mmCIF file of C-alpha atoms and ligand atoms in Angstrom:
data_model
loop_
_atom_site.group_PDB
_atom_site.id
_atom_site.type_symbol
_atom_site.label_atom_id
_atom_site.label_comp_id
_atom_site.label_asym_id
_atom_site.label_seq_id
_atom_site.Cartn_x
_atom_site.Cartn_y
_atom_site.Cartn_z
ATOM 1 C CA MET A 46 12.892 8.385 4.418
ATOM 2 C CA ILE A 47 13.460 4.782 3.374
ATOM 3 C CA ASN A 48 14.962 4.327 -0.090
ATOM 4 C CA THR A 49 15.409 0.573 -0.291
ATOM 5 C CA ILE A 50 13.539 -2.409 1.113
ATOM 6 C CA THR A 51 15.450 -5.686 1.025
ATOM 7 C CA CYS A 52 13.854 -9.083 1.661
ATOM 8 C CA THR A 53 16.200 -11.956 2.308
ATOM 9 C CA ALA A 54 15.041 -15.570 2.421
ATOM 10 C CA LEU A 55 11.672 -14.315 3.548
ATOM 11 C CA GLU A 56 9.168 -16.919 4.635
ATOM 12 C CA LYS A 57 5.710 -16.818 6.186
ATOM 13 C CA SER A 58 3.791 -19.856 7.279
ATOM 14 C CA PHE A 59 0.519 -20.239 9.124
ATOM 15 C CA GLU A 60 -0.050 -23.187 11.440
ATOM 16 C CA GLY A 61 -3.265 -24.543 12.845
ATOM 17 C CA ASP A 62 -5.173 -27.835 13.252
ATOM 18 C CA GLY A 63 -1.976 -29.761 12.620
ATOM 19 C CA THR A 64 -1.648 -28.210 9.180
ATOM 20 C CA LYS A 65 0.931 -25.765 7.963
ATOM 21 C CA THR A 66 0.375 -23.379 5.062
ATOM 22 C CA VAL A 67 3.465 -21.844 3.600
ATOM 23 C CA ALA A 68 2.084 -18.561 2.294
ATOM 24 C CA LEU A 69 5.463 -17.191 1.247
ATOM 25 C CA GLU A 70 8.628 -19.127 0.599
ATOM 26 C CA ASN A 71 12.235 -17.967 0.258
ATOM 27 C CA ALA A 72 11.502 -14.552 -1.188
ATOM 28 C CA ASN A 73 14.565 -12.529 -2.095
ATOM 29 C CA LEU A 74 13.619 -9.111 -3.393
ATOM 30 C CA ILE A 75 14.950 -5.572 -3.418
ATOM 31 C CA PHE A 76 12.598 -2.627 -3.876
ATOM 32 C CA GLU A 77 13.822 0.864 -4.699
ATOM 33 C CA LYS A 78 11.754 3.893 -3.812
ATOM 34 C CA GLY A 79 11.058 5.205 -7.309
ATOM 35 C CA GLU A 80 9.698 1.905 -8.632
ATOM 36 C CA PHE A 81 6.141 1.208 -9.729
ATOM 37 C CA THR A 82 5.663 -2.488 -9.194
ATOM 38 C CA ALA A 83 2.751 -4.769 -9.944
ATOM 39 C CA ILE A 84 2.367 -8.044 -8.034
ATOM 40 C CA ILE A 85 0.286 -10.608 -9.864
ATOM 41 C CA GLY A 86 -0.620 -14.261 -9.358
ATOM 42 C CA PRO A 87 -3.639 -16.457 -8.679
ATOM 43 C CA SER A 88 -5.719 -16.190 -5.538
ATOM 44 C CA GLY A 89 -3.914 -17.705 -2.554
ATOM 45 C CA SER A 90 -0.461 -17.295 -4.091
ATOM 46 C CA GLY A 91 0.824 -15.105 -1.244
ATOM 47 C CA LYS A 92 0.438 -11.596 -2.685
ATOM 48 C CA SER A 93 -1.328 -10.105 0.349
ATOM 49 C CA THR A 94 1.055 -11.927 2.673
ATOM 50 C CA LEU A 95 4.042 -10.333 0.949
ATOM 51 C CA LEU A 96 2.444 -6.881 1.096
ATOM 52 C CA SER A 97 1.590 -7.222 4.812
ATOM 53 C CA LEU A 98 5.145 -8.228 5.614
ATOM 54 C CA LEU A 99 6.612 -5.351 3.605
ATOM 55 C CA GLY A 100 4.230 -2.975 5.347
ATOM 56 C CA THR A 101 5.160 -4.265 8.857
ATOM 57 C CA LEU A 102 1.579 -5.381 9.454
ATOM 58 C CA ASP A 103 2.827 -8.891 10.083
ATOM 59 C CA LYS A 104 6.118 -10.561 10.969
ATOM 60 C CA PRO A 105 7.928 -13.174 8.882
ATOM 61 C CA SER A 106 8.360 -16.729 10.152
ATOM 62 C CA LYS A 107 11.875 -16.773 8.757
ATOM 63 C CA GLY A 108 14.207 -14.433 6.919
ATOM 64 C CA THR A 109 14.629 -10.688 7.200
ATOM 65 C CA ILE A 110 13.363 -7.420 5.806
ATOM 66 C CA THR A 111 15.650 -4.427 6.060
ATOM 67 C CA TYR A 112 14.541 -0.873 5.434
ATOM 68 C CA ASP A 113 17.718 0.780 4.220
ATOM 69 C CA ASP A 114 19.931 -0.749 6.931
ATOM 70 C CA MET A 115 17.316 -1.049 9.623
ATOM 71 C CA GLU A 116 15.627 -4.215 10.848
ATOM 72 C CA ILE A 117 12.534 -2.536 12.213
ATOM 73 C CA LEU A 118 10.660 -5.770 12.945
ATOM 74 C CA ASN A 119 13.004 -6.475 15.873
ATOM 75 C CA LYS A 120 11.957 -3.274 17.565
ATOM 76 C CA ARG A 121 9.167 -2.565 20.028
ATOM 77 C CA LYS A 122 5.547 -2.493 18.931
ATOM 78 C CA ASN A 123 5.158 1.269 19.244
ATOM 79 C CA GLN A 124 8.411 1.859 17.362
ATOM 80 C CA ILE A 125 7.132 -0.350 14.551
ATOM 81 C CA ALA A 126 3.856 1.586 14.540
ATOM 82 C CA ASP A 127 5.698 4.919 14.360
ATOM 83 C CA PHE A 128 7.858 3.616 11.544
ATOM 84 C CA ARG A 129 4.803 2.419 9.634
ATOM 85 C CA PHE A 130 3.080 5.746 10.147
ATOM 86 C CA GLN A 131 6.054 7.692 8.823
ATOM 87 C CA GLU A 132 6.995 5.520 5.904
ATOM 88 C CA ILE A 133 4.020 3.545 4.631
ATOM 89 C CA GLY A 134 0.578 4.219 3.215
ATOM 90 C CA PHE A 135 -1.881 1.361 2.686
ATOM 91 C CA ILE A 136 -4.744 1.118 0.215
ATOM 92 C CA PHE A 137 -7.148 -1.821 0.212
ATOM 93 C CA GLN A 138 -9.714 -3.254 -2.159
ATOM 94 C CA GLN A 139 -12.565 -2.569 0.284
ATOM 95 C CA PHE A 140 -11.587 1.101 0.837
ATOM 96 C CA HIS A 141 -12.116 0.718 4.636
ATOM 97 C CA LEU A 142 -13.572 4.194 5.092
ATOM 98 C CA LEU A 143 -15.424 5.055 8.278
ATOM 99 C CA PRO A 144 -19.064 5.365 7.158
ATOM 100 C CA THR A 145 -20.148 8.076 9.591
ATOM 101 C CA LEU A 146 -17.268 10.402 8.773
ATOM 102 C CA THR A 147 -17.084 12.741 5.779
ATOM 103 C CA ALA A 148 -14.377 12.416 3.134
ATOM 104 C CA LEU A 149 -12.376 15.153 4.856
ATOM 105 C CA GLU A 150 -12.760 13.571 8.291
ATOM 106 C CA ASN A 151 -11.719 10.187 6.934
ATOM 107 C CA VAL A 152 -8.539 11.723 5.520
ATOM 108 C CA LEU A 153 -7.868 13.470 8.831
ATOM 109 C CA THR A 154 -8.056 10.272 10.913
ATOM 110 C CA PRO A 155 -4.415 9.163 10.539
ATOM 111 C CA LEU A 156 -3.232 12.656 11.469
ATOM 112 C CA PHE A 157 -5.118 12.628 14.758
ATOM 113 C CA SER A 158 -3.565 9.360 15.849
ATOM 114 C CA ARG A 159 -0.156 11.062 16.069
ATOM 115 C CA LYS A 160 1.197 14.448 17.018
ATOM 116 C CA VAL A 161 2.111 15.981 13.703
ATOM 117 C CA PRO A 162 3.660 19.404 13.377
ATOM 118 C CA TYR A 163 1.743 20.720 10.409
ATOM 119 C CA ASN A 164 -1.690 22.160 9.858
ATOM 120 C CA LYS A 165 -3.796 19.026 9.760
ATOM 121 C CA LEU A 166 -6.863 20.484 8.125
ATOM 122 C CA GLU A 167 -4.931 22.191 5.327
ATOM 123 C CA GLN A 168 -2.915 19.055 4.715
ATOM 124 C CA ALA A 169 -6.073 16.914 4.431
ATOM 125 C CA LYS A 170 -7.760 19.404 2.086
ATOM 126 C CA GLU A 171 -4.661 19.570 -0.065
ATOM 127 C CA VAL A 172 -4.521 15.819 -0.659
ATOM 128 C CA LEU A 173 -8.252 15.674 -1.376
ATOM 129 C CA GLU A 174 -7.656 18.297 -4.052
ATOM 130 C CA GLN A 175 -4.720 16.291 -5.322
ATOM 131 C CA VAL A 176 -6.980 13.266 -5.907
ATOM 132 C CA GLY A 177 -9.639 15.464 -7.543
ATOM 133 C CA LEU A 178 -12.209 15.489 -4.728
ATOM 134 C CA GLN A 179 -12.245 19.178 -3.813
ATOM 135 C CA ASP A 180 -16.031 19.244 -4.313
ATOM 136 C CA LYS A 181 -16.718 16.138 -2.207
ATOM 137 C CA MET A 182 -14.911 16.938 1.021
ATOM 138 C CA ASN A 183 -18.089 17.020 3.083
ATOM 139 C CA SER A 184 -19.730 13.970 1.509
ATOM 140 C CA LEU A 185 -20.179 10.731 3.419
ATOM 141 C CA PRO A 186 -18.777 7.551 1.833
ATOM 142 C CA SER A 187 -22.344 6.410 1.045
ATOM 143 C CA GLN A 188 -22.769 9.541 -1.092
ATOM 144 C CA LEU A 189 -19.684 8.730 -3.169
ATOM 145 C CA SER A 190 -19.113 6.332 -6.059
ATOM 146 C CA GLY A 191 -16.691 3.410 -5.664
ATOM 147 C CA GLY A 192 -13.985 5.273 -7.549
ATOM 148 C CA GLN A 193 -14.470 8.360 -5.382
ATOM 149 C CA GLN A 194 -14.342 6.272 -2.201
ATOM 150 C CA GLN A 195 -11.089 4.742 -3.344
ATOM 151 C CA ARG A 196 -9.748 8.255 -3.997
ATOM 152 C CA VAL A 197 -10.594 9.184 -0.404
ATOM 153 C CA ALA A 198 -8.763 6.062 0.749
ATOM 154 C CA ILE A 199 -5.762 7.053 -1.372
ATOM 155 C CA ALA A 200 -5.849 10.591 0.036
ATOM 156 C CA ARG A 201 -5.893 9.101 3.544
ATOM 157 C CA ALA A 202 -2.937 6.864 2.665
ATOM 158 C CA ILE A 203 -0.797 9.748 1.392
ATOM 159 C CA VAL A 204 -1.794 12.493 3.834
ATOM 160 C CA HIS A 205 1.231 11.839 6.040
ATOM 161 C CA LYS A 206 3.596 11.769 3.025
ATOM 162 C CA PRO A 207 4.793 8.173 3.212
ATOM 163 C CA SER A 208 7.717 7.061 1.059
ATOM 164 C CA TRP A 209 5.941 3.818 0.156
ATOM 165 C CA LEU A 210 2.418 3.139 -1.039
ATOM 166 C CA LEU A 211 1.227 -0.437 -0.728
ATOM 167 C CA ALA A 212 -2.036 -1.203 -2.484
ATOM 168 C CA ASP A 213 -3.799 -4.567 -2.253
ATOM 169 C CA GLU A 214 -6.070 -4.942 -5.281
ATOM 170 C CA PRO A 215 -7.008 -1.245 -5.148
ATOM 171 C CA THR A 216 -9.011 -1.485 -8.369
ATOM 172 C CA GLY A 217 -10.565 -4.881 -7.607
ATOM 173 C CA ASN A 218 -13.968 -3.431 -6.725
ATOM 174 C CA LEU A 219 -14.098 -0.955 -9.567
ATOM 175 C CA ASP A 220 -15.144 -1.128 -13.192
ATOM 176 C CA THR A 221 -12.359 -1.159 -15.765
ATOM 177 C CA GLU A 222 -12.447 2.524 -16.622
ATOM 178 C CA THR A 223 -12.575 3.696 -12.995
ATOM 179 C CA GLY A 224 -9.842 1.189 -12.180
ATOM 180 C CA GLU A 225 -7.658 2.678 -14.864
ATOM 181 C CA ARG A 226 -8.166 6.156 -13.457
ATOM 182 C CA ILE A 227 -7.154 4.975 -9.991
ATOM 183 C CA TYR A 228 -4.119 3.323 -11.530
ATOM 184 C CA ASP A 229 -3.215 6.602 -13.289
ATOM 185 C CA LEU A 230 -3.492 8.403 -9.973
ATOM 186 C CA LEU A 231 -1.104 5.938 -8.309
ATOM 187 C CA LYS A 232 1.305 6.384 -11.192
ATOM 188 C CA GLU A 233 1.091 10.150 -10.858
ATOM 189 C CA LEU A 234 1.908 9.899 -7.132
ATOM 190 C CA ASN A 235 4.830 7.677 -8.004
ATOM 191 C CA LYS A 236 6.126 10.273 -10.474
ATOM 192 C CA GLN A 237 5.349 13.465 -8.561
ATOM 193 C CA GLU A 238 6.081 12.411 -5.000
ATOM 194 C CA GLY A 239 8.614 9.723 -5.835
ATOM 195 C CA CYS A 240 6.683 7.189 -3.713
ATOM 196 C CA GLY A 241 7.635 3.578 -4.186
ATOM 197 C CA VAL A 242 4.367 1.980 -5.308
ATOM 198 C CA LEU A 243 3.605 -1.726 -5.000
ATOM 199 C CA PHE A 244 0.187 -2.807 -6.114
ATOM 200 C CA VAL A 245 -1.496 -6.177 -6.313
ATOM 201 C CA THR A 246 -3.770 -6.674 -9.292
ATOM 202 C CA HIS A 247 -5.630 -9.377 -11.160
ATOM 203 C CA ASP A 248 -5.802 -7.233 -14.253
ATOM 204 C CA PRO A 249 -3.045 -8.141 -16.720
ATOM 205 C CA THR A 250 -3.612 -4.911 -18.677
ATOM 206 C CA LEU A 251 -2.875 -2.803 -15.595
ATOM 207 C CA ALA A 252 0.060 -4.981 -14.579
ATOM 208 C CA ALA A 253 1.585 -4.676 -18.036
ATOM 209 C CA LYS A 254 1.865 -0.923 -17.576
ATOM 210 C CA ALA A 255 3.979 -1.196 -14.414
ATOM 211 C CA SER A 256 7.711 -0.631 -14.503
ATOM 212 C CA ARG A 257 8.247 -3.951 -12.748
ATOM 213 C CA ILE A 258 6.075 -7.061 -12.580
ATOM 214 C CA ILE A 259 6.450 -9.711 -9.891
ATOM 215 C CA THR A 260 4.555 -12.936 -10.500
ATOM 216 C CA MET A 261 3.727 -15.227 -7.589
ATOM 217 C CA GLN A 262 2.486 -18.780 -7.469
ATOM 218 C CA ASP A 263 2.024 -21.050 -4.453
ATOM 219 C CA GLY A 264 3.962 -18.678 -2.213
ATOM 220 C CA VAL A 265 6.942 -18.532 -4.546
ATOM 221 C CA ILE A 266 8.220 -15.625 -6.641
ATOM 222 C CA ARG A 267 7.972 -17.140 -10.125
ATOM 223 C CA SER A 268 9.290 -14.177 -12.050
ATOM 224 C CA ASP A 269 10.444 -10.633 -11.521
ATOM 225 C CA GLU A 270 10.568 -8.628 -14.706
ATOM 226 C CA VAL A 271 11.061 -5.103 -15.848
ATOM 227 C CA GLY A 272 7.861 -3.940 -17.515
ATOM 228 C CA VAL A 273 7.554 -2.741 -21.068
ATOM 229 C CA THR A 274 6.532 0.846 -20.361
ATOM 230 C CA LEU A 275 8.665 2.796 -17.935
HETATM 231 P P1 ADP B 487 -3.332 -13.851 -2.147
HETATM 232 O O1 ADP B 487 -3.321 -12.475 -1.600
HETATM 233 O O2 ADP B 487 -2.349 -14.063 -3.258
HETATM 234 O O3 ADP B 487 -4.705 -14.284 -2.556
HETATM 235 P P2 ADP B 487 -2.660 -14.625 0.574
HETATM 236 O O4 ADP B 487 -1.354 -14.005 0.826
HETATM 237 O O5 ADP B 487 -3.856 -13.977 1.145
HETATM 238 O O6 ADP B 487 -2.858 -14.860 -1.002
HETATM 239 O O7 ADP B 487 -2.646 -16.127 1.120
HETATM 240 C C1 ADP B 487 -1.625 -17.044 0.812
HETATM 241 C C2 ADP B 487 -1.910 -18.357 1.528
HETATM 242 O O8 ADP B 487 -1.797 -18.181 2.921
HETATM 243 C C3 ADP B 487 -3.305 -18.896 1.279
HETATM 244 O O9 ADP B 487 -3.233 -20.299 1.199
HETATM 245 C C4 ADP B 487 -4.075 -18.450 2.495
HETATM 246 O O10 ADP B 487 -5.125 -19.319 2.766
HETATM 247 C C5 ADP B 487 -3.004 -18.501 3.577
HETATM 248 N N1 ADP B 487 -3.227 -17.511 4.634
HETATM 249 C C6 ADP B 487 -3.173 -16.166 4.502
HETATM 250 N N2 ADP B 487 -3.402 -15.546 5.673
HETATM 251 C C7 ADP B 487 -3.632 -16.537 6.576
HETATM 252 C C8 ADP B 487 -3.929 -16.559 7.986
HETATM 253 N N3 ADP B 487 -4.026 -15.432 8.691
HETATM 254 N N4 ADP B 487 -4.087 -17.776 8.569
HETATM 255 C C9 ADP B 487 -3.963 -18.912 7.875
HETATM 256 N N5 ADP B 487 -3.681 -18.971 6.560
HETATM 257 C C10 ADP B 487 -3.512 -17.801 5.914
HETATM 258 MG MG1 MG B 488 -4.901 -11.106 -1.456
#
Protein backbone atom coordinates (compact mmCIF):
# COMPACT_ATOMS: atom_id res chain seq x y z
CA MET A 1 0.00 0.00 0.00
CA ILE A 2 1.74 3.13 -1.24
CA ASN A 3 0.98 6.29 0.72
CA THR A 4 3.20 8.85 -0.96
CA ILE A 5 4.48 9.36 -4.49
CA THR A 6 7.41 11.75 -4.81
CA CYS A 7 8.65 13.15 -8.12
CA THR A 8 12.04 14.78 -8.10
CA ALA A 9 13.38 16.78 -11.04
CA LEU A 10 11.24 14.65 -13.29
CA GLU A 11 11.73 15.07 -17.01
CA LYS A 12 10.41 13.32 -20.10
CA SER A 13 11.51 14.10 -23.61
CA PHE A 14 10.74 12.44 -26.91
CA GLU A 15 13.31 12.42 -29.70
CA GLY A 16 12.86 11.72 -33.37
CA ASP A 17 13.72 13.19 -36.80
CA GLY A 18 16.40 15.33 -35.20
CA THR A 19 13.81 17.06 -33.04
CA LYS A 20 13.38 16.84 -29.31
CA THR A 21 10.09 17.50 -27.53
CA VAL A 22 10.34 18.11 -23.84
CA ALA A 23 6.94 16.87 -22.68
CA LEU A 24 7.69 17.31 -18.99
CA GLU A 25 10.35 19.47 -17.42
CA ASN A 26 11.74 19.53 -13.88
CA ALA A 27 8.60 18.41 -12.11
CA ASN A 28 8.87 18.29 -8.34
CA LEU A 29 5.68 17.02 -6.77
CA ILE A 30 4.54 15.02 -3.77
CA PHE A 31 1.21 13.20 -3.81
CA GLU A 32 -0.42 11.83 -0.67
CA LYS A 33 -2.86 8.96 -0.86
CA GLY A 34 -5.98 10.73 0.40
CA GLU A 35 -5.75 13.61 -2.08
CA PHE A 36 -8.18 14.37 -4.88
CA THR A 37 -6.14 16.20 -7.47
CA ALA A 38 -7.11 17.77 -10.76
CA ILE A 39 -4.47 18.29 -13.46
CA ILE A 40 -5.37 21.00 -15.93
CA GLY A 41 -3.64 22.75 -18.82
CA PRO A 42 -3.92 23.17 -22.58
CA SER A 43 -3.58 20.29 -25.00
CA GLY A 44 0.04 19.20 -25.36
CA SER A 45 1.09 20.62 -21.99
CA GLY A 46 2.28 17.25 -20.65
CA LYS A 47 -0.70 16.12 -18.56
CA SER A 48 -0.91 12.60 -20.03
CA THR A 49 2.87 12.30 -19.91
CA LEU A 50 2.87 13.06 -16.18
CA LEU A 51 0.07 10.56 -15.55
CA SER A 52 1.82 7.80 -17.53
CA LEU A 53 5.02 8.32 -15.59
CA LEU A 54 3.22 8.28 -12.24
CA GLY A 55 1.42 5.12 -13.29
CA THR A 56 4.67 3.36 -14.37
CA LEU A 57 3.41 3.08 -17.94
CA ASP A 58 6.46 4.97 -19.12
CA LYS A 59 9.91 5.80 -17.77
CA PRO A 60 11.30 9.29 -17.19
CA SER A 61 14.23 10.60 -19.22
CA LYS A 62 15.64 12.20 -16.10
CA GLY A 63 14.76 12.49 -12.43
CA THR A 64 13.12 10.00 -10.11
CA ILE A 65 9.76 8.86 -8.85
CA THR A 66 9.67 7.12 -5.49
CA TYR A 67 6.68 5.23 -4.18
CA ASP A 68 7.05 5.59 -0.44
CA ASP A 69 10.78 4.78 -0.41
CA MET A 70 10.85 2.52 -3.42
CA GLU A 71 12.23 3.31 -6.86
CA ILE A 72 10.16 0.77 -8.73
CA LEU A 73 11.20 1.95 -12.20
CA ASN A 74 14.68 0.48 -11.68
CA LYS A 75 13.22 -2.97 -11.22
CA ARG A 76 12.49 -5.71 -13.74
CA LYS A 77 9.60 -5.43 -16.16
CA ASN A 78 7.47 -8.07 -14.47
CA GLN A 79 8.10 -6.52 -11.05
CA ILE A 80 6.94 -3.17 -12.41
CA ALA A 81 3.85 -4.84 -13.86
CA ASP A 82 3.05 -6.52 -10.53
CA PHE A 83 3.52 -3.23 -8.72
CA ARG A 84 1.21 -1.46 -11.16
CA PHE A 85 -1.39 -4.17 -10.80
CA GLN A 86 -1.37 -3.94 -7.02
CA GLU A 87 -1.23 -0.21 -6.61
CA ILE A 88 -2.70 1.57 -9.61
CA GLY A 89 -5.99 1.75 -11.47
CA PHE A 90 -6.24 3.58 -14.79
CA ILE A 91 -9.26 5.21 -16.39
CA PHE A 92 -9.13 6.70 -19.88
CA GLN A 93 -11.26 9.05 -21.93
CA GLN A 94 -12.03 6.33 -24.50
CA PHE A 95 -13.13 3.76 -21.88
CA HIS A 96 -11.11 1.00 -23.66
CA LEU A 97 -13.67 -1.72 -22.99
CA LEU A 98 -13.49 -4.98 -24.92
CA PRO A 99 -16.54 -4.83 -27.22
CA THR A 100 -17.34 -8.55 -27.29
CA LEU A 101 -17.29 -8.96 -23.52
CA THR A 102 -20.15 -8.09 -21.17
CA ALA A 103 -19.79 -5.46 -18.45
CA LEU A 104 -19.09 -8.20 -15.90
CA GLU A 105 -16.52 -9.91 -18.13
CA ASN A 106 -14.78 -6.61 -18.79
CA VAL A 107 -14.46 -6.02 -15.05
CA LEU A 108 -13.14 -9.56 -14.57
CA THR A 109 -10.33 -9.19 -17.13
CA PRO A 110 -7.68 -7.69 -14.82
CA LEU A 111 -8.35 -10.41 -12.25
CA PHE A 112 -7.65 -13.19 -14.73
CA SER A 113 -4.28 -11.77 -15.68
CA ARG A 114 -2.98 -12.51 -12.16
CA LYS A 115 -3.48 -15.15 -9.52
CA VAL A 116 -5.62 -13.43 -6.95
CA PRO A 117 -6.73 -15.09 -3.75
CA TYR A 118 -10.30 -13.90 -3.59
CA ASN A 119 -13.53 -14.87 -5.28
CA LYS A 120 -13.16 -13.15 -8.62
CA LEU A 121 -16.77 -13.24 -9.68
CA GLU A 122 -18.09 -11.88 -6.38
CA GLN A 123 -15.47 -9.16 -6.38
CA ALA A 124 -16.40 -8.06 -9.92
CA LYS A 125 -20.13 -8.06 -9.12
CA GLU A 126 -19.51 -6.06 -5.98
CA VAL A 127 -17.70 -3.25 -7.77
CA LEU A 128 -20.33 -3.14 -10.52
CA GLU A 129 -22.91 -2.64 -7.78
CA GLN A 130 -20.70 0.01 -6.24
CA VAL A 131 -20.76 2.02 -9.49
CA GLY A 132 -24.54 1.53 -9.82
CA LEU A 133 -24.55 -1.02 -12.66
CA GLN A 134 -26.09 -4.03 -10.91
CA ASP A 135 -28.75 -4.24 -13.65
CA LYS A 136 -26.28 -4.02 -16.55
CA MET A 137 -23.79 -6.73 -15.70
CA ASN A 138 -24.64 -8.83 -18.74
CA SER A 139 -24.86 -5.95 -21.22
CA LEU A 140 -22.28 -5.47 -23.95
CA PRO A 141 -20.56 -2.06 -24.15
CA SER A 142 -22.58 -1.26 -27.30
CA GLN A 143 -25.77 -1.63 -25.24
CA LEU A 144 -24.58 0.91 -22.67
CA SER A 145 -24.53 4.71 -22.68
CA GLY A 146 -21.21 6.58 -22.55
CA GLY A 147 -21.62 7.26 -18.85
CA GLN A 148 -22.40 3.60 -18.17
CA GLN A 149 -19.39 2.47 -20.20
CA GLN A 150 -17.18 4.77 -18.19
CA ARG A 151 -18.65 3.28 -15.00
CA VAL A 152 -17.66 -0.18 -16.24
CA ALA A 153 -14.16 1.14 -16.91
CA ILE A 154 -14.05 2.59 -13.39
CA ALA A 155 -15.26 -0.71 -11.92
CA ARG A 156 -12.49 -2.49 -13.85
CA ALA A 157 -9.93 0.01 -12.54
CA ILE A 158 -10.91 -0.50 -8.90
CA VAL A 159 -11.66 -4.23 -8.89
CA HIS A 160 -8.19 -5.08 -7.59
CA LYS A 161 -8.39 -2.38 -4.88
CA PRO A 162 -5.57 -0.11 -6.01
CA SER A 163 -4.36 2.66 -3.71
CA TRP A 164 -4.18 5.12 -6.61
CA LEU A 165 -6.65 5.95 -9.34
CA LEU A 166 -5.25 7.77 -12.35
CA ALA A 167 -7.83 9.13 -14.76
CA ASP A 168 -6.94 10.79 -18.06
CA GLU A 169 -9.84 13.02 -19.10
CA PRO A 170 -12.38 10.48 -17.81
CA THR A 171 -15.29 12.82 -18.51
CA GLY A 172 -13.96 14.13 -21.83
CA ASN A 173 -16.36 12.05 -23.92
CA LEU A 174 -19.40 12.67 -21.78
CA ASP A 175 -21.99 15.42 -21.57
CA THR A 176 -21.70 17.82 -18.65
CA GLU A 177 -24.26 16.16 -16.41
CA THR A 178 -22.94 12.63 -16.97
CA GLY A 179 -19.42 13.96 -16.50
CA GLU A 180 -20.40 15.41 -13.16
CA ARG A 181 -21.83 12.09 -12.05
CA ILE A 182 -18.61 10.30 -12.98
CA TYR A 183 -16.69 12.96 -11.09
CA ASP A 184 -18.93 12.39 -8.03
CA LEU A 185 -18.22 8.68 -8.25
CA LEU A 186 -14.46 9.29 -8.29
CA LYS A 187 -14.83 11.57 -5.29
CA GLU A 188 -16.85 8.93 -3.47
CA LEU A 189 -14.11 6.35 -4.12
CA ASN A 190 -11.57 8.82 -2.83
CA LYS A 191 -13.59 9.29 0.37
CA GLN A 192 -14.75 5.72 0.96
CA GLU A 193 -11.72 3.74 -0.15
CA GLY A 194 -9.14 6.43 0.57
CA CYS A 195 -7.75 6.10 -2.98
CA GLY A 196 -5.44 8.85 -4.10
CA VAL A 197 -7.21 10.24 -7.18
CA LEU A 198 -5.47 12.20 -9.92
CA PHE A 199 -7.62 13.24 -12.82
CA VAL A 200 -6.92 15.25 -15.93
CA THR A 201 -9.72 17.52 -17.06
CA HIS A 202 -10.44 20.37 -19.43
CA ASP A 203 -13.46 21.39 -17.42
CA PRO A 204 -12.64 24.25 -15.04
CA THR A 205 -15.87 23.65 -13.08
CA LEU A 206 -14.84 20.08 -12.29
CA ALA A 207 -11.26 21.08 -11.54
CA ALA A 208 -12.43 23.77 -9.13
CA LYS A 209 -14.06 21.11 -6.97
CA ALA A 210 -10.83 19.16 -6.46
CA SER A 211 -8.88 19.41 -3.23
CA ARG A 212 -5.74 20.21 -5.20
CA ILE A 213 -5.27 21.71 -8.66
CA ILE A 214 -2.07 21.35 -10.66
CA THR A 215 -1.81 23.55 -13.73
CA MET A 216 0.57 22.62 -16.54
CA GLN A 217 1.82 24.57 -19.51
CA ASP A 218 4.48 23.60 -22.05
CA GLY A 219 5.64 20.68 -19.92
CA VAL A 220 6.09 22.81 -16.82
CA ILE A 221 4.10 22.79 -13.58
CA ARG A 222 2.82 26.38 -13.54
CA SER A 223 0.92 26.20 -10.29
CA ASP A 224 -0.02 23.75 -7.59
CA GLU A 225 -2.83 24.97 -5.40
CA VAL A 226 -5.11 23.72 -2.72
CA GLY A 227 -8.66 23.81 -4.03
CA VAL A 228 -11.51 25.75 -2.52
CA THR A 229 -13.71 22.82 -1.53
CA LEU A 230 -12.10 20.05 0.46
P1 LIG B 1 -1.49 16.57 -22.89
O1 LIG B 1 -1.93 15.29 -22.29
O2 LIG B 1 -1.39 17.69 -21.91
O3 LIG B 1 -2.33 16.95 -24.07
P2 LIG B 1 0.88 15.06 -23.64
O4 LIG B 1 1.49 14.66 -22.36
O5 LIG B 1 0.11 14.04 -24.37
O6 LIG B 1 0.00 16.38 -23.44
O7 LIG B 1 2.02 15.57 -24.63
C1 LIG B 1 2.99 16.53 -24.25
C2 LIG B 1 3.93 16.76 -25.42
O8 LIG B 1 4.69 15.59 -25.66
C3 LIG B 1 3.23 17.08 -26.72
O9 LIG B 1 4.00 18.03 -27.42
C4 LIG B 1 3.19 15.76 -27.44
O10 LIG B 1 3.17 15.94 -28.82
C5 LIG B 1 4.49 15.11 -26.97
N1 LIG B 1 4.40 13.65 -26.92
C6 LIG B 1 3.62 12.92 -26.09
N2 LIG B 1 3.80 11.60 -26.28
C7 LIG B 1 4.71 11.49 -27.29
C8 LIG B 1 5.33 10.38 -27.96
N3 LIG B 1 5.04 9.12 -27.62
N4 LIG B 1 6.23 10.67 -28.94
C9 LIG B 1 6.54 11.93 -29.26
N5 LIG B 1 6.01 13.02 -28.67
C10 LIG B 1 5.10 12.81 -27.69
MG1 LIG C 1 -3.58 14.10 -22.79
